[in-house]
Coordinates of C-alpha atoms and ligand atoms in Angstrom, one line a residue:
M1 CA 12.6 -18.7 -25.7
V2 CA 13.4 -17.4 -22.2
K3 CA 10.9 -18.6 -19.6
I4 CA 10.0 -16.6 -16.6
C5 CA 7.9 -17.8 -13.7
C6 CA 6.7 -15.5 -10.9
I7 CA 5.7 -16.9 -7.6
G8 CA 3.0 -14.7 -6.0
A9 CA 0.1 -13.3 -8.1
G10 CA -0.6 -10.3 -5.9
Y11 CA -0.4 -6.5 -6.4
V12 CA 3.2 -6.7 -7.5
G13 CA 3.5 -10.1 -9.2
G14 CA 0.4 -9.7 -11.4
P15 CA 1.0 -6.2 -12.9
T16 CA 4.8 -6.5 -13.2
M17 CA 4.6 -9.8 -15.0
A18 CA 1.8 -8.6 -17.3
V19 CA 4.0 -5.6 -18.3
I20 CA 7.0 -7.9 -18.9
A21 CA 4.8 -10.1 -21.1
L22 CA 3.5 -7.1 -23.0
K23 CA 6.9 -5.6 -23.6
C24 CA 8.8 -8.9 -24.3
P25 CA 6.7 -11.0 -26.8
S26 CA 9.6 -13.4 -27.0
I27 CA 9.5 -14.3 -23.3
E28 CA 6.9 -16.7 -21.9
V29 CA 5.7 -15.5 -18.5
A30 CA 3.8 -17.7 -16.0
V31 CA 2.5 -16.2 -12.8
V32 CA 1.7 -18.8 -10.2
D33 CA 0.1 -18.7 -6.8
I34 CA -1.1 -21.2 -4.1
S35 CA -4.4 -19.2 -3.9
V36 CA -6.9 -20.8 -6.3
P37 CA -9.5 -18.0 -6.1
R38 CA -6.7 -15.5 -6.9
I39 CA -5.6 -17.4 -10.0
N40 CA -9.2 -18.0 -11.1
A41 CA -9.8 -14.3 -10.9
W42 CA -6.6 -13.5 -13.0
N43 CA -8.0 -15.9 -15.6
S44 CA -11.5 -14.2 -15.6
D45 CA -12.9 -10.9 -16.7
Q46 CA -12.9 -9.7 -13.1
L47 CA -9.2 -9.3 -12.2
P48 CA -8.5 -9.7 -8.4
I49 CA -7.1 -6.2 -8.1
Y50 CA -8.3 -2.9 -9.4
E51 CA -5.5 -1.0 -11.2
P52 CA -6.1 1.6 -14.0
G53 CA -4.8 0.2 -17.3
L54 CA -4.2 -3.3 -16.0
D55 CA -7.2 -5.0 -17.7
A56 CA -6.1 -3.9 -21.2
V57 CA -2.5 -5.2 -20.6
V58 CA -3.7 -8.5 -19.3
K59 CA -6.2 -9.0 -22.1
Q60 CA -3.6 -8.3 -24.7
C61 CA -1.2 -11.0 -23.5
R62 CA -3.1 -13.6 -21.5
G63 CA -3.1 -17.0 -23.3
K64 CA -0.4 -15.8 -25.7
N65 CA 2.8 -15.4 -23.6
L66 CA 1.2 -14.7 -20.2
F67 CA -0.3 -17.4 -18.1
F68 CA -1.8 -17.6 -14.6
S69 CA -1.7 -21.0 -12.9
T70 CA -1.8 -22.8 -9.6
N71 CA 0.6 -25.4 -11.0
V72 CA 3.5 -23.8 -9.1
E73 CA 6.0 -26.6 -9.3
K74 CA 5.6 -27.3 -13.1
H75 CA 6.2 -23.6 -14.0
V76 CA 9.1 -23.2 -11.6
R77 CA 10.8 -26.3 -12.9
E78 CA 10.5 -25.0 -16.5
A79 CA 11.6 -21.5 -15.9
D80 CA 15.0 -19.9 -16.5
I81 CA 14.3 -16.9 -14.3
V82 CA 12.1 -17.3 -11.1
F83 CA 10.8 -14.1 -9.6
V84 CA 9.6 -14.4 -6.0
S85 CA 6.9 -11.9 -5.2
V86 CA 5.2 -13.4 -2.2
N87 CA 4.0 -11.4 0.8
T88 CA 6.5 -10.5 3.5
P89 CA 4.3 -9.2 6.3
T90 CA 5.4 -8.1 9.8
K91 CA 5.9 -11.0 12.2
T92 CA 3.1 -11.3 14.7
Q93 CA 4.7 -13.8 17.1
G94 CA 8.1 -14.8 18.4
L95 CA 11.4 -13.1 18.0
G96 CA 11.0 -9.6 16.5
A97 CA 7.2 -9.7 16.7
G98 CA 5.5 -6.5 15.6
K99 CA 8.7 -5.3 13.7
A100 CA 10.7 -8.0 11.9
A101 CA 9.6 -9.2 8.5
D102 CA 8.0 -12.6 8.5
L103 CA 9.8 -14.6 5.8
T104 CA 7.8 -17.8 6.2
Y105 CA 6.2 -17.4 2.7
W106 CA 9.6 -16.6 1.2
E107 CA 11.4 -19.5 2.8
S108 CA 8.8 -22.0 1.7
A109 CA 9.0 -20.7 -1.8
A110 CA 12.8 -21.0 -1.8
R111 CA 12.6 -24.6 -0.5
M112 CA 10.1 -25.5 -3.1
I113 CA 12.4 -24.0 -5.9
A114 CA 15.3 -26.1 -4.6
D115 CA 13.1 -29.2 -4.5
V116 CA 11.6 -29.1 -7.9
S117 CA 14.4 -27.6 -10.0
K118 CA 16.2 -29.7 -12.6
S119 CA 18.1 -27.0 -14.3
D120 CA 20.2 -23.9 -13.3
K121 CA 18.1 -20.9 -12.5
I122 CA 18.2 -17.2 -11.7
V123 CA 16.1 -16.5 -8.6
V124 CA 15.0 -12.9 -8.3
E125 CA 13.9 -11.3 -5.0
K126 CA 10.9 -9.1 -6.1
S127 CA 9.3 -9.0 -2.6
T128 CA 10.6 -6.3 -0.2
V129 CA 12.9 -8.2 2.2
P130 CA 15.3 -7.4 5.0
V131 CA 19.0 -6.7 4.0
K132 CA 20.9 -10.0 3.8
T133 CA 17.9 -12.1 2.9
A134 CA 19.6 -13.0 -0.3
E135 CA 22.3 -14.6 1.7
A136 CA 19.8 -16.7 3.7
I137 CA 18.0 -17.7 0.5
E138 CA 21.3 -18.6 -1.2
K139 CA 22.0 -20.9 1.7
I140 CA 18.6 -22.6 1.5
L141 CA 19.0 -23.1 -2.3
T142 CA 22.6 -24.3 -2.3
H143 CA 22.2 -26.7 0.6
N144 CA 19.2 -28.4 -1.1
S145 CA 20.3 -28.0 -4.7
K146 CA 21.4 -31.5 -5.8
G147 CA 24.2 -29.8 -7.9
I148 CA 22.0 -27.3 -9.6
K149 CA 23.4 -23.7 -9.7
F150 CA 21.3 -20.8 -8.5
Q151 CA 22.1 -17.1 -8.8
I152 CA 20.2 -14.8 -6.5
L153 CA 19.4 -11.3 -7.6
S154 CA 17.6 -8.5 -5.8
N155 CA 15.2 -6.6 -8.0
P156 CA 13.0 -4.6 -5.6
E157 CA 9.8 -3.1 -7.1
F158 CA 9.1 0.6 -6.8
L159 CA 5.6 0.7 -8.4
A160 CA 2.9 2.6 -6.5
E161 CA -0.6 1.1 -6.4
G162 CA -3.0 3.3 -8.3
T163 CA -0.4 4.1 -10.9
A164 CA 1.3 0.7 -11.2
I165 CA 1.0 0.3 -15.0
Q166 CA 2.2 3.8 -15.7
D167 CA 5.1 3.3 -13.2
L168 CA 6.0 -0.1 -14.8
F169 CA 5.9 1.4 -18.4
N170 CA 8.0 4.3 -17.4
P171 CA 10.0 3.6 -14.2
D172 CA 12.2 6.2 -12.6
R173 CA 14.7 3.4 -12.3
V174 CA 15.0 -0.4 -12.3
L175 CA 17.4 -1.6 -9.6
I176 CA 19.2 -4.9 -9.9
G177 CA 21.6 -6.2 -7.3
G178 CA 23.8 -9.2 -7.7
R179 CA 26.9 -11.0 -6.6
E180 CA 30.1 -9.4 -7.8
T181 CA 31.4 -12.6 -9.4
P182 CA 31.5 -13.6 -13.1
E183 CA 28.3 -15.8 -12.6
G184 CA 26.7 -13.0 -10.7
N185 CA 27.4 -10.5 -13.4
K186 CA 26.1 -12.8 -16.0
A187 CA 22.8 -13.2 -14.1
V188 CA 22.5 -9.4 -13.7
Q189 CA 23.0 -9.0 -17.4
A190 CA 20.3 -11.6 -18.2
L191 CA 17.8 -9.6 -16.1
K192 CA 19.0 -6.3 -17.6
D193 CA 18.3 -7.8 -21.0
V194 CA 14.6 -8.4 -20.0
Y195 CA 14.1 -4.8 -18.9
A196 CA 16.1 -3.4 -21.8
H197 CA 13.1 -4.3 -24.0
W198 CA 11.5 -1.0 -22.9
V199 CA 13.5 0.7 -20.1
P200 CA 16.3 3.0 -21.3
E201 CA 19.7 1.7 -20.2
D202 CA 20.6 4.7 -18.1
R203 CA 17.6 3.9 -15.9
I204 CA 18.7 0.4 -15.1
L205 CA 21.0 0.6 -12.1
T206 CA 23.1 -2.3 -10.9
T207 CA 24.5 -2.6 -7.4
N208 CA 25.6 -5.2 -5.0
L209 CA 22.9 -7.4 -3.4
W210 CA 22.9 -5.6 -0.1
S211 CA 22.6 -2.1 -1.5
A212 CA 19.6 -3.2 -3.7
E213 CA 17.8 -4.8 -0.7
L214 CA 18.5 -1.8 1.5
S215 CA 17.6 0.8 -1.2
K216 CA 14.0 -0.4 -1.3
L217 CA 13.6 -0.1 2.5
A218 CA 15.3 3.3 2.4
A219 CA 13.2 4.6 -0.4
N220 CA 9.9 3.7 1.4
A221 CA 11.3 5.1 4.7
F222 CA 12.1 8.4 2.9
L223 CA 8.7 8.7 1.2
A224 CA 6.8 8.0 4.4
Q225 CA 9.1 10.4 6.3
R226 CA 8.0 13.2 3.9
I227 CA 4.3 12.5 4.7
S228 CA 4.9 12.4 8.4
S229 CA 6.9 15.6 8.2
V230 CA 4.2 17.5 6.4
N231 CA 1.6 16.0 8.7
A232 CA 3.5 17.1 11.8
M233 CA 3.5 20.6 10.2
S234 CA -0.3 20.4 9.7
A235 CA -0.8 20.2 13.4
L236 CA 1.3 23.3 13.9
C237 CA -0.5 25.1 11.1
E238 CA -3.9 24.5 12.8
A239 CA -2.4 25.8 16.1
T240 CA -1.0 29.0 14.5
G241 CA -3.4 29.9 11.7
A242 CA -1.0 29.0 8.9
D243 CA -2.3 27.0 5.9
V244 CA -0.4 23.7 5.3
T245 CA -1.2 23.8 1.6
Q246 CA 0.5 27.1 1.3
V247 CA 3.4 26.0 3.5
S248 CA 4.0 22.8 1.6
Y249 CA 3.8 24.6 -1.8
A250 CA 6.3 27.2 -0.6
V251 CA 8.6 24.5 0.8
G252 CA 8.3 22.2 -2.3
K253 CA 9.3 25.1 -4.6
D254 CA 12.8 24.6 -3.3
T255 CA 14.4 22.4 -6.0
R256 CA 16.4 20.7 -3.3
I257 CA 13.1 19.5 -1.7
G258 CA 10.7 19.2 -4.6
P259 CA 6.9 19.3 -4.6
K260 CA 6.0 15.6 -4.4
F261 CA 4.7 13.7 -1.4
L262 CA 4.0 16.9 0.5
N263 CA 0.2 16.6 0.8
A264 CA -1.0 16.7 4.4
S265 CA -3.6 14.0 5.1
V266 CA -5.1 11.8 7.7
G267 CA -2.0 9.6 7.4
F268 CA -0.3 7.2 5.1
G269 CA -1.5 3.6 4.6
G270 CA -0.9 0.7 2.3
S271 CA 0.8 -2.6 2.8
C272 CA 4.3 -1.3 2.6
F273 CA 5.3 1.9 4.4
Q274 CA 4.6 0.8 8.0
K275 CA 5.8 -2.7 7.5
D276 CA 9.0 -1.7 5.7
I277 CA 9.9 1.0 8.3
L278 CA 9.2 -1.4 11.2
N279 CA 11.5 -3.8 9.4
L280 CA 14.2 -1.1 9.0
V281 CA 13.8 -0.3 12.7
Y282 CA 14.3 -3.9 13.6
I283 CA 17.4 -4.2 11.4
C284 CA 18.9 -1.1 13.0
E285 CA 18.3 -2.4 16.5
C286 CA 19.8 -5.8 15.6
N287 CA 22.9 -3.9 14.3
G288 CA 23.3 -2.0 17.5
L289 CA 22.0 1.3 16.1
P290 CA 19.3 2.4 18.6
E291 CA 19.4 6.1 17.7
V292 CA 18.9 5.3 14.1
A293 CA 16.0 2.9 14.9
E294 CA 14.4 5.6 17.1
Y295 CA 14.6 8.2 14.3
W296 CA 12.7 6.0 11.9
K297 CA 10.2 4.9 14.5
Q298 CA 9.1 8.5 14.9
V299 CA 7.8 8.4 11.3
I300 CA 5.3 5.8 12.4
K301 CA 4.5 7.5 15.7
I302 CA 3.6 10.7 13.8
N303 CA 1.4 8.7 11.5
D304 CA -0.5 7.2 14.4
Y305 CA -0.7 10.6 16.1
Q306 CA -2.3 12.1 12.9
K307 CA -5.0 9.4 12.8
N308 CA -5.8 9.9 16.5
R309 CA -5.8 13.6 16.1
F310 CA -8.3 13.3 13.3
V311 CA -10.7 11.1 15.4
N312 CA -10.3 13.4 18.4
R313 CA -11.1 16.4 16.2
V314 CA -14.3 14.8 14.9
V315 CA -15.5 13.8 18.4
S316 CA -14.6 17.1 20.1
S317 CA -16.2 19.2 17.3
M318 CA -19.5 17.3 17.6
F319 CA -20.0 18.3 21.3
N320 CA -17.6 15.7 22.5
T321 CA -19.7 12.7 21.6
V322 CA -20.6 10.9 18.4
S323 CA -22.6 8.2 20.3
N324 CA -25.5 7.1 18.0
K325 CA -24.7 9.8 15.5
K326 CA -24.6 8.8 11.9
I327 CA -21.2 9.6 10.4
A328 CA -20.7 9.1 6.6
I329 CA -17.3 7.8 5.7
L330 CA -16.4 8.7 2.1
G331 CA -13.5 6.5 1.0
F332 CA -12.0 3.4 2.6
A333 CA -9.1 2.4 0.3
F334 CA -5.7 3.6 1.4
K335 CA -5.5 5.9 -1.6
K336 CA -7.5 6.7 -4.7
D337 CA -7.5 4.4 -7.8
T338 CA -7.0 1.2 -5.8
G339 CA -9.3 -1.1 -3.9
D340 CA -6.5 -2.0 -1.5
T341 CA -7.4 -1.4 2.1
R342 CA -4.3 -2.9 3.8
E343 CA -3.3 -0.5 6.6
T344 CA -5.6 2.2 5.3
P345 CA -6.0 5.0 7.8
A346 CA -9.8 4.5 7.4
I347 CA -9.5 1.4 9.6
D348 CA -8.1 3.3 12.5
V349 CA -10.4 6.3 12.1
C350 CA -13.5 4.1 11.8
K351 CA -12.4 2.0 14.8
G352 CA -11.9 5.2 16.8
L353 CA -15.4 6.5 15.9
L354 CA -16.9 3.1 16.6
G355 CA -15.2 3.2 20.0
D356 CA -17.2 6.3 20.7
K357 CA -20.3 4.5 19.5
A358 CA -20.9 6.3 16.2
R359 CA -23.0 4.7 13.5
L360 CA -21.0 4.6 10.3
S361 CA -22.3 4.6 6.7
I362 CA -19.4 3.8 4.5
F363 CA -19.0 4.4 0.7
D364 CA -16.0 3.5 -1.4
P365 CA -16.2 3.1 -5.1
Q366 CA -13.8 0.1 -5.2
V367 CA -14.0 -1.6 -1.8
T368 CA -16.5 -4.4 -1.1
V369 CA -18.8 -4.7 1.9
D370 CA -17.1 -7.9 2.9
Q371 CA -13.7 -6.4 2.8
I372 CA -14.7 -3.4 5.0
Q373 CA -16.3 -5.6 7.6
R374 CA -13.3 -7.9 7.7
D375 CA -11.0 -4.9 8.1
L376 CA -13.0 -3.5 10.9
T377 CA -13.0 -6.7 12.9
M378 CA -9.4 -7.8 12.2
K379 CA -6.6 -7.4 14.7
K380 CA -3.6 -5.3 13.7
F381 CA -1.4 -7.2 11.1
D382 CA -4.0 -9.9 10.6
W383 CA -4.7 -8.6 7.1
D384 CA -1.5 -10.1 5.7
H385 CA -1.8 -13.3 7.7
P386 CA -4.9 -14.9 6.1
L387 CA -4.6 -17.9 8.3
H388 CA -5.1 -15.9 11.5
L389 CA -8.3 -14.2 10.6
Q390 CA -10.7 -13.5 13.5
P391 CA -14.5 -13.9 13.1
M392 CA -16.5 -10.7 12.8
S393 CA -17.8 -9.0 15.9
P394 CA -21.6 -8.8 15.7
T395 CA -21.6 -5.4 17.6
T396 CA -19.3 -3.8 15.1
V397 CA -21.2 -5.1 12.1
K398 CA -24.5 -3.7 13.6
Q399 CA -23.0 -0.2 13.8
V400 CA -21.6 -0.2 10.2
T401 CA -23.5 -0.1 7.0
C402 CA -21.9 0.0 3.6
V403 CA -23.7 1.7 0.7
W404 CA -22.9 2.2 -3.0
D405 CA -23.5 6.0 -3.3
A406 CA -22.1 9.1 -1.5
Y407 CA -25.6 10.7 -1.3
E408 CA -27.0 7.6 0.4
A409 CA -24.1 7.5 2.8
T410 CA -24.6 11.2 3.8
K411 CA -28.4 11.1 4.0
D412 CA -29.4 12.1 7.6
A413 CA -25.8 12.1 8.7
H414 CA -24.5 14.4 11.3
G415 CA -21.0 14.5 9.9
I416 CA -18.9 13.4 6.9
C417 CA -15.3 12.2 7.0
I418 CA -13.5 12.1 3.7
L419 CA -10.8 9.5 4.1
T420 CA -9.7 8.7 0.5
E421 CA -9.0 11.3 -2.2
W422 CA -11.2 9.7 -4.9
D423 CA -11.7 12.3 -7.8
E424 CA -15.5 11.8 -7.7
F425 CA -15.7 13.2 -4.2
K426 CA -14.4 16.6 -5.5
N427 CA -17.4 17.0 -7.7
L428 CA -20.2 16.0 -5.3
D429 CA -23.3 18.2 -5.1
F430 CA -22.6 19.4 -1.6
K431 CA -25.6 21.7 -1.5
R432 CA -27.8 18.6 -2.1
I433 CA -25.8 16.7 0.6
Y434 CA -26.2 19.6 3.1
D435 CA -29.9 19.8 2.6
N436 CA -30.3 16.1 3.5
M437 CA -28.1 16.1 6.6
Q438 CA -28.7 16.8 10.3
K439 CA -27.7 20.3 11.4
P440 CA -25.2 21.6 12.2
A441 CA -23.7 19.6 9.4
F442 CA -19.9 18.8 9.6
V443 CA -17.3 17.9 7.0
F444 CA -14.0 16.6 8.2
D445 CA -11.7 16.4 5.1
G446 CA -8.9 14.0 5.8
R447 CA -7.4 14.5 2.3
N448 CA -7.8 18.2 1.7
I449 CA -9.9 17.8 -1.5
V450 CA -12.9 20.0 -0.8
N451 CA -13.2 23.7 -1.4
V452 CA -13.5 24.9 2.2
D453 CA -14.9 28.4 1.4
Q454 CA -17.6 27.0 -0.9
L455 CA -18.7 24.5 1.7
R456 CA -18.7 27.1 4.5
E457 CA -20.8 29.2 2.2
I458 CA -23.4 26.4 1.9
G459 CA -23.5 26.2 5.7
F460 CA -21.2 23.3 6.6
I461 CA -18.8 23.5 9.5
V462 CA -15.6 22.4 7.8
Y463 CA -12.4 20.9 9.2
S464 CA -9.6 20.4 6.6
I465 CA -6.3 19.1 7.8
G466 CA -3.7 21.8 8.5
K467 CA -6.0 24.7 7.3
P468 CA -7.1 27.7 9.4
L469 CA -9.8 26.5 11.7
D470 CA -13.5 27.3 11.4
A471 CA -14.6 29.7 14.2
W472 CA -16.8 26.8 15.5
L473 CA -13.8 24.5 15.9
K474 CA -11.7 27.2 17.6
D475 CA -14.2 27.3 20.4
M476 CA -14.1 23.6 21.0
P477 CA -11.7 21.9 23.5
A478 CA -8.1 21.6 22.3
V479 CA -7.2 18.5 20.4
A480 CA -4.1 16.6 21.5
Ligands
NAI1 P1 0.1 -9.9 -2.1 O1 -0.3 -10.3 -0.7 O2 -0.9 -9.1 -2.9 O3 0.6 -11.1 -3.0 C1 1.4 -12.1 -2.5 C2 0.9 -13.4 -3.1 O4 1.9 -14.4 -2.8 C3 -0.4 -13.9 -2.5 O5 -1.4 -14.1 -3.6 C4 -0.1 -15.3 -1.9 O6 -1.1 -16.2 -2.0 C5 1.2 -15.7 -2.7 N1 2.0 -16.7 -2.0 C6 2.5 -16.6 -0.7 N2 3.3 -17.7 -0.5 C7 3.3 -18.4 -1.7 C8 3.9 -19.6 -2.1 N3 4.8 -20.3 -1.2 N4 3.8 -20.1 -3.3 C9 2.9 -19.4 -4.2 N5 2.3 -18.2 -3.9 C10 2.5 -17.8 -2.6 O7 1.4 -9.0 -1.9 P2 2.0 -7.8 -2.8 O8 1.3 -6.5 -2.4 O9 2.0 -8.2 -4.2 O10 3.5 -7.7 -2.2 C11 4.4 -8.7 -2.5 C12 5.8 -8.2 -2.1 O11 6.1 -7.0 -2.9 C13 5.9 -7.8 -0.6 O12 7.1 -8.1 -0.2 C14 5.7 -6.3 -0.7 O13 6.3 -5.6 0.4 C15 6.4 -5.9 -2.0 N6 5.9 -4.7 -2.7 C16 4.6 -4.4 -2.7 C17 4.2 -3.2 -3.3 C18 2.7 -2.9 -3.3 O14 2.4 -1.7 -3.7 N7 1.8 -3.7 -2.9 C19 5.1 -2.3 -4.0 C20 6.5 -2.8 -4.0 C21 6.9 -3.9 -3.3

């Protein structure tokens, strides 16, 4: 029986390994982590992450051929294939701070693998890493190996949170990079054999190591670039009276462009896009390519611009002050169908409004009060460096309440900001909400999910990103 061990039981390690266990009953899969609460949660009825379909997959395999454990060394020692799916955050200090990937967690995992191994192993990079990381890992492993042979493969993960199980069941492609040597090819084939249990062969792509590593960074950069492109257009639409939904529909009908990832919004979030682009920028700079670095940096600048623009729009529409006004925040997760708040635009928008002394009442169906308060008091990048967490600021906590119902959040509010596109927000009783709000009542839709005409009919002043402006908003000072 082939044994797989995955180091890192996070958003990637947990779901990917659960699906491998489900699709390959003949393979034993152990997912290990140094975090005891995380492993305890994986072994309980309340999994540590919310992901549609995940509970069912885990329930089917856990205890049969899928195990979650903190006994990292034992499971690594016994495995034939070791996936490494630890976090690779942006460095906060030292060389490359604010851009380069922090490979501390990766390096310590690699040293541990070398330490405890007693048999040859295939080590798979599942985390997103800078190009040439495999070479560094190879050096760590071979210099500490006591004669044991390691083959390094790059197998980046392309799943999207919120649709992870679907994406894993039916991936557009699985990418495996390896050394172009007989041993390298053999290792690639062994990993291909795992995926071949359910992925059609023509969707399993093999490349050299560096292409696989770079393809993941490139894919995320391209996806984020589409969002920044349509968001840049949304600002122009507001200035000209065009409607961004109509523009992106027309643009996306071109088969060379395609319709996906063209929704204007308050900005992209999540743990990957910004971190991976910053990493790409750093790699370009290190390779003497400042123009290329500058090009990709712009994707992040537009994203920051979009979040600022949104905050400015809220404040300027409400007579240039939100001081002591109650603003309801509907949605805090970085997208629907996940409880993940890493780099969510809601953090920047809420901080912007708190900066103008607003009182916030926040509702998200999947994000806990503790998480929201932690996010609003953390410094940038702290979220992925648990050791550096700052204590909560009492002032911020006082200005923020978290509630478990959209109607409660909006009661007596002056304005509503929709920051996550949860389906349940589309079907709210907006007449009831309007009746219970202060007047004039504002809706700022950062995800373009409400029916603008219907809400205006009820009496709301509505701002929806990239849509023709309400007469009210046109009269307000210009937003930069
Ligand atoms: P995560 O933070 O949810 O999980 C990482 C886990 O690794 C944590 O539970 C941590 O305790 C554990 N860990 C760290 N060092 C360890 C060690 N030495 N031994 C054992 N466990 C250790 O991170 P997530 O979101 O799963 O991401 C992992 C990697 O996958 C990152 O490189 C990310 O860029 C990449 N990725 C993430 C995607 C996502 O949607 N979240 C999608 C595709 C790739």
